[in-house]
């Protein structure tokens, strides 16, 4: 609290504001057909998750610049940290299959066995960082489509918007 007050009181200090924008579709019917199709691939991928421990099934579908769709689903392990999120299984599979093809868009959704998700799922920080790398590699924005099982769908223009002030290769020694 003391820290917060000190932070807010320094009026003369220059500040930097980082903004993120998301387009909101109220439901699946509102989605343009190409986006709805990619989301359908992500929904199917979620059913193929290996989520033995969390029972939370996540699916991701990447639309490549050559029109191919590569999917991924979370893969869990008895040694919990060995598991991997759906987004990274999809991104690594896409890059390993088509190493020279940019990603156009990733759709991400999940199945919660307890009760249907009414809000879009949000990718974890590590997945954002991994997707950002491919965005940088190709200099090509990757659009992100986030959906729950029902309710609104968020559409983000670029992974960079989901990970402002990111660590990137430019910080590393040559
Ligand atoms: N998970 C994903 O696959 N993607 C996300 O965006 C968030 C979480 C997985 C990891 C783990 O298998 C389970 O969901 C619970 O965290």
PDB file of C-alpha atoms in Angstrom, residues 26-157:
ATOM      1  CA  UNK A  26     -20.692 -12.075 -28.820  1.00  0.00           C
ATOM      2  CA  UNK A  27     -20.942 -15.710 -29.926  1.00  0.00           C
ATOM      3  CA  UNK A  28     -19.754 -18.247 -32.514  1.00  0.00           C
ATOM      4  CA  UNK A  29     -22.453 -17.274 -35.036  1.00  0.00           C
ATOM      5  CA  UNK A  30     -20.962 -13.764 -35.280  1.00  0.00           C
ATOM      6  CA  UNK A  31     -17.559 -15.092 -36.339  1.00  0.00           C
ATOM      7  CA  UNK A  32     -16.459 -14.780 -39.977  1.00  0.00           C
ATOM      8  CA  UNK A  33     -16.466 -18.228 -41.547  1.00  0.00           C
ATOM      9  CA  UNK A  34     -12.654 -18.621 -41.681  1.00  0.00           C
ATOM     10  CA  UNK A  35     -12.367 -17.916 -37.935  1.00  0.00           C
ATOM     11  CA  UNK A  36     -15.263 -20.220 -37.075  1.00  0.00           C
ATOM     12  CA  UNK A  37     -13.623 -23.014 -39.070  1.00  0.00           C
ATOM     13  CA  UNK A  38     -10.291 -22.613 -37.260  1.00  0.00           C
ATOM     14  CA  UNK A  39     -12.063 -22.580 -33.899  1.00  0.00           C
ATOM     15  CA  UNK A  40     -13.800 -25.816 -34.883  1.00  0.00           C
ATOM     16  CA  UNK A  41     -10.359 -27.387 -35.417  1.00  0.00           C
ATOM     17  CA  UNK A  42      -9.286 -26.181 -31.945  1.00  0.00           C
ATOM     18  CA  UNK A  43     -12.460 -27.627 -30.398  1.00  0.00           C
ATOM     19  CA  UNK A  44     -11.766 -30.997 -31.998  1.00  0.00           C
ATOM     20  CA  UNK A  45      -8.129 -30.846 -30.857  1.00  0.00           C
ATOM     21  CA  UNK A  46      -9.263 -30.259 -27.246  1.00  0.00           C
ATOM     22  CA  UNK A  47     -11.046 -33.621 -27.291  1.00  0.00           C
ATOM     23  CA  UNK A  48      -7.645 -35.223 -28.038  1.00  0.00           C
ATOM     24  CA  UNK A  49      -5.911 -33.714 -24.969  1.00  0.00           C
ATOM     25  CA  UNK A  50      -4.049 -35.979 -22.586  1.00  0.00           C
ATOM     26  CA  UNK A  51      -5.198 -34.264 -19.392  1.00  0.00           C
ATOM     27  CA  UNK A  52      -5.114 -37.148 -16.953  1.00  0.00           C
ATOM     28  CA  UNK A  53      -4.278 -34.952 -13.930  1.00  0.00           C
ATOM     29  CA  UNK A  54      -6.047 -31.611 -14.411  1.00  0.00           C
ATOM     30  CA  UNK A  55      -8.934 -32.956 -16.543  1.00  0.00           C
ATOM     31  CA  UNK A  56      -8.798 -29.556 -18.258  1.00  0.00           C
ATOM     32  CA  UNK A  57      -8.655 -30.211 -21.996  1.00  0.00           C
ATOM     33  CA  UNK A  58      -7.165 -27.456 -24.129  1.00  0.00           C
ATOM     34  CA  UNK A  59      -7.066 -27.379 -27.917  1.00  0.00           C
ATOM     35  CA  UNK A  60      -5.176 -25.089 -30.283  1.00  0.00           C
ATOM     36  CA  UNK A  61      -5.284 -24.814 -34.068  1.00  0.00           C
ATOM     37  CA  UNK A  62      -2.789 -22.838 -36.133  1.00  0.00           C
ATOM     38  CA  UNK A  63      -3.634 -21.602 -39.610  1.00  0.00           C
ATOM     39  CA  UNK A  64      -0.403 -21.540 -41.585  1.00  0.00           C
ATOM     40  CA  UNK A  65       0.334 -19.112 -44.400  1.00  0.00           C
ATOM     41  CA  UNK A  66       0.139 -22.046 -46.854  1.00  0.00           C
ATOM     42  CA  UNK A  67      -3.458 -22.773 -45.810  1.00  0.00           C
ATOM     43  CA  UNK A  68      -2.598 -25.856 -43.731  1.00  0.00           C
ATOM     44  CA  UNK A  69      -3.988 -26.226 -40.215  1.00  0.00           C
ATOM     45  CA  UNK A  70      -1.809 -27.730 -37.475  1.00  0.00           C
ATOM     46  CA  UNK A  71      -3.410 -28.616 -34.145  1.00  0.00           C
ATOM     47  CA  UNK A  72      -2.202 -29.355 -30.635  1.00  0.00           C
ATOM     48  CA  UNK A  73      -3.674 -30.389 -27.293  1.00  0.00           C
ATOM     49  CA  UNK A  74      -2.217 -30.279 -23.793  1.00  0.00           C
ATOM     50  CA  UNK A  75      -0.088 -33.263 -22.816  1.00  0.00           C
ATOM     51  CA  UNK A  76       0.270 -34.004 -19.112  1.00  0.00           C
ATOM     52  CA  UNK A  77       2.682 -36.202 -17.178  1.00  0.00           C
ATOM     53  CA  UNK A  78       2.919 -37.797 -13.726  1.00  0.00           C
ATOM     54  CA  UNK A  79       5.918 -35.479 -13.290  1.00  0.00           C
ATOM     55  CA  UNK A  80       3.741 -32.392 -13.648  1.00  0.00           C
ATOM     56  CA  UNK A  81       6.305 -29.900 -15.076  1.00  0.00           C
ATOM     57  CA  UNK A  82       7.051 -32.299 -17.948  1.00  0.00           C
ATOM     58  CA  UNK A  83       3.627 -31.629 -19.436  1.00  0.00           C
ATOM     59  CA  UNK A  84       3.058 -29.071 -22.170  1.00  0.00           C
ATOM     60  CA  UNK A  85       0.233 -26.687 -23.055  1.00  0.00           C
ATOM     61  CA  UNK A  86      -1.871 -27.088 -26.186  1.00  0.00           C
ATOM     62  CA  UNK A  87      -0.548 -23.861 -27.715  1.00  0.00           C
ATOM     63  CA  UNK A  88       3.071 -24.970 -27.532  1.00  0.00           C
ATOM     64  CA  UNK A  89       2.395 -28.496 -28.795  1.00  0.00           C
ATOM     65  CA  UNK A  90       0.659 -26.870 -31.789  1.00  0.00           C
ATOM     66  CA  UNK A  91       3.360 -24.216 -32.349  1.00  0.00           C
ATOM     67  CA  UNK A  92       6.240 -26.694 -32.143  1.00  0.00           C
ATOM     68  CA  UNK A  93       4.450 -29.194 -34.401  1.00  0.00           C
ATOM     69  CA  UNK A  94       3.714 -26.416 -36.921  1.00  0.00           C
ATOM     70  CA  UNK A  95       7.295 -25.167 -36.954  1.00  0.00           C
ATOM     71  CA  UNK A  96       8.715 -28.700 -37.093  1.00  0.00           C
ATOM     72  CA  UNK A  97       6.417 -29.613 -39.993  1.00  0.00           C
ATOM     73  CA  UNK A  98       6.633 -26.376 -42.014  1.00  0.00           C
ATOM     74  CA  UNK A  99       9.794 -24.621 -40.759  1.00  0.00           C
ATOM     75  CA  UNK A 100       9.667 -21.853 -43.373  1.00  0.00           C
ATOM     76  CA  UNK A 101       5.954 -21.071 -43.269  1.00  0.00           C
ATOM     77  CA  UNK A 102       4.641 -18.155 -41.140  1.00  0.00           C
ATOM     78  CA  UNK A 103       1.678 -18.687 -38.816  1.00  0.00           C
ATOM     79  CA  UNK A 104      -1.352 -16.543 -39.700  1.00  0.00           C
ATOM     80  CA  UNK A 105      -3.590 -17.263 -36.732  1.00  0.00           C
ATOM     81  CA  UNK A 106      -4.025 -19.473 -33.662  1.00  0.00           C
ATOM     82  CA  UNK A 107      -7.409 -20.427 -32.211  1.00  0.00           C
ATOM     83  CA  UNK A 108      -7.451 -21.626 -28.601  1.00  0.00           C
ATOM     84  CA  UNK A 109     -10.260 -23.165 -26.596  1.00  0.00           C
ATOM     85  CA  UNK A 110     -10.811 -25.631 -23.768  1.00  0.00           C
ATOM     86  CA  UNK A 111     -13.226 -28.106 -22.258  1.00  0.00           C
ATOM     87  CA  UNK A 112     -13.851 -27.939 -18.525  1.00  0.00           C
ATOM     88  CA  UNK A 113     -15.512 -31.197 -17.408  1.00  0.00           C
ATOM     89  CA  UNK A 114     -17.091 -29.574 -14.310  1.00  0.00           C
ATOM     90  CA  UNK A 115     -19.065 -26.853 -16.044  1.00  0.00           C
ATOM     91  CA  UNK A 116     -18.848 -25.283 -19.513  1.00  0.00           C
ATOM     92  CA  UNK A 117     -16.400 -22.377 -19.754  1.00  0.00           C
ATOM     93  CA  UNK A 118     -18.372 -19.187 -20.271  1.00  0.00           C
ATOM     94  CA  UNK A 119     -15.326 -17.004 -20.862  1.00  0.00           C
ATOM     95  CA  UNK A 120     -12.487 -17.302 -23.356  1.00  0.00           C
ATOM     96  CA  UNK A 121      -9.405 -19.165 -22.161  1.00  0.00           C
ATOM     97  CA  UNK A 122      -6.244 -17.083 -21.866  1.00  0.00           C
ATOM     98  CA  UNK A 123      -2.860 -18.499 -22.925  1.00  0.00           C
ATOM     99  CA  UNK A 124      -0.145 -18.712 -20.272  1.00  0.00           C
ATOM    100  CA  UNK A 125       2.952 -16.508 -20.327  1.00  0.00           C
ATOM    101  CA  UNK A 126       5.260 -19.245 -21.633  1.00  0.00           C
ATOM    102  CA  UNK A 127       2.970 -19.935 -24.599  1.00  0.00           C
ATOM    103  CA  UNK A 128       2.764 -16.209 -25.368  1.00  0.00           C
ATOM    104  CA  UNK A 129       6.562 -16.043 -25.339  1.00  0.00           C
ATOM    105  CA  UNK A 130       6.847 -19.059 -27.674  1.00  0.00           C
ATOM    106  CA  UNK A 131       4.285 -17.675 -30.115  1.00  0.00           C
ATOM    107  CA  UNK A 132       5.993 -14.275 -30.007  1.00  0.00           C
ATOM    108  CA  UNK A 133       9.240 -15.934 -31.147  1.00  0.00           C
ATOM    109  CA  UNK A 134       7.544 -17.190 -34.332  1.00  0.00           C
ATOM    110  CA  UNK A 135       5.985 -13.797 -34.902  1.00  0.00           C
ATOM    111  CA  UNK A 136       9.485 -12.288 -34.719  1.00  0.00           C
ATOM    112  CA  UNK A 137      11.034 -15.034 -36.821  1.00  0.00           C
ATOM    113  CA  UNK A 138       8.762 -14.302 -39.768  1.00  0.00           C
ATOM    114  CA  UNK A 139       8.034 -10.605 -39.112  1.00  0.00           C
ATOM    115  CA  UNK A 140       4.414 -11.597 -39.599  1.00  0.00           C
ATOM    116  CA  UNK A 141       1.681 -10.963 -36.995  1.00  0.00           C
ATOM    117  CA  UNK A 142      -0.054 -14.017 -35.575  1.00  0.00           C
ATOM    118  CA  UNK A 143      -3.717 -13.288 -34.859  1.00  0.00           C
ATOM    119  CA  UNK A 144      -5.114 -14.942 -31.728  1.00  0.00           C
ATOM    120  CA  UNK A 145      -8.666 -16.202 -31.305  1.00  0.00           C
ATOM    121  CA  UNK A 146      -9.708 -17.081 -27.741  1.00  0.00           C
ATOM    122  CA  UNK A 147     -12.906 -18.935 -26.905  1.00  0.00           C
ATOM    123  CA  UNK A 148     -14.586 -20.717 -24.030  1.00  0.00           C
ATOM    124  CA  UNK A 149     -17.241 -23.352 -24.599  1.00  0.00           C
ATOM    125  CA  UNK A 150     -19.892 -20.650 -24.803  1.00  0.00           C
ATOM    126  CA  UNK A 151     -20.045 -16.864 -24.517  1.00  0.00           C
ATOM    127  CA  UNK A 152     -17.874 -14.229 -26.185  1.00  0.00           C
ATOM    128  CA  UNK A 153     -14.854 -14.819 -28.386  1.00  0.00           C
ATOM    129  CA  UNK A 154     -11.850 -12.507 -28.315  1.00  0.00           C
ATOM    130  CA  UNK A 155      -9.845 -11.703 -31.423  1.00  0.00           C
ATOM    131  CA  UNK A 156      -6.387 -10.165 -30.959  1.00  0.00           C
ATOM    132  CA  UNK A 157      -4.425  -8.790 -33.923  1.00  0.00           C
TER     133      UNK A 157
END
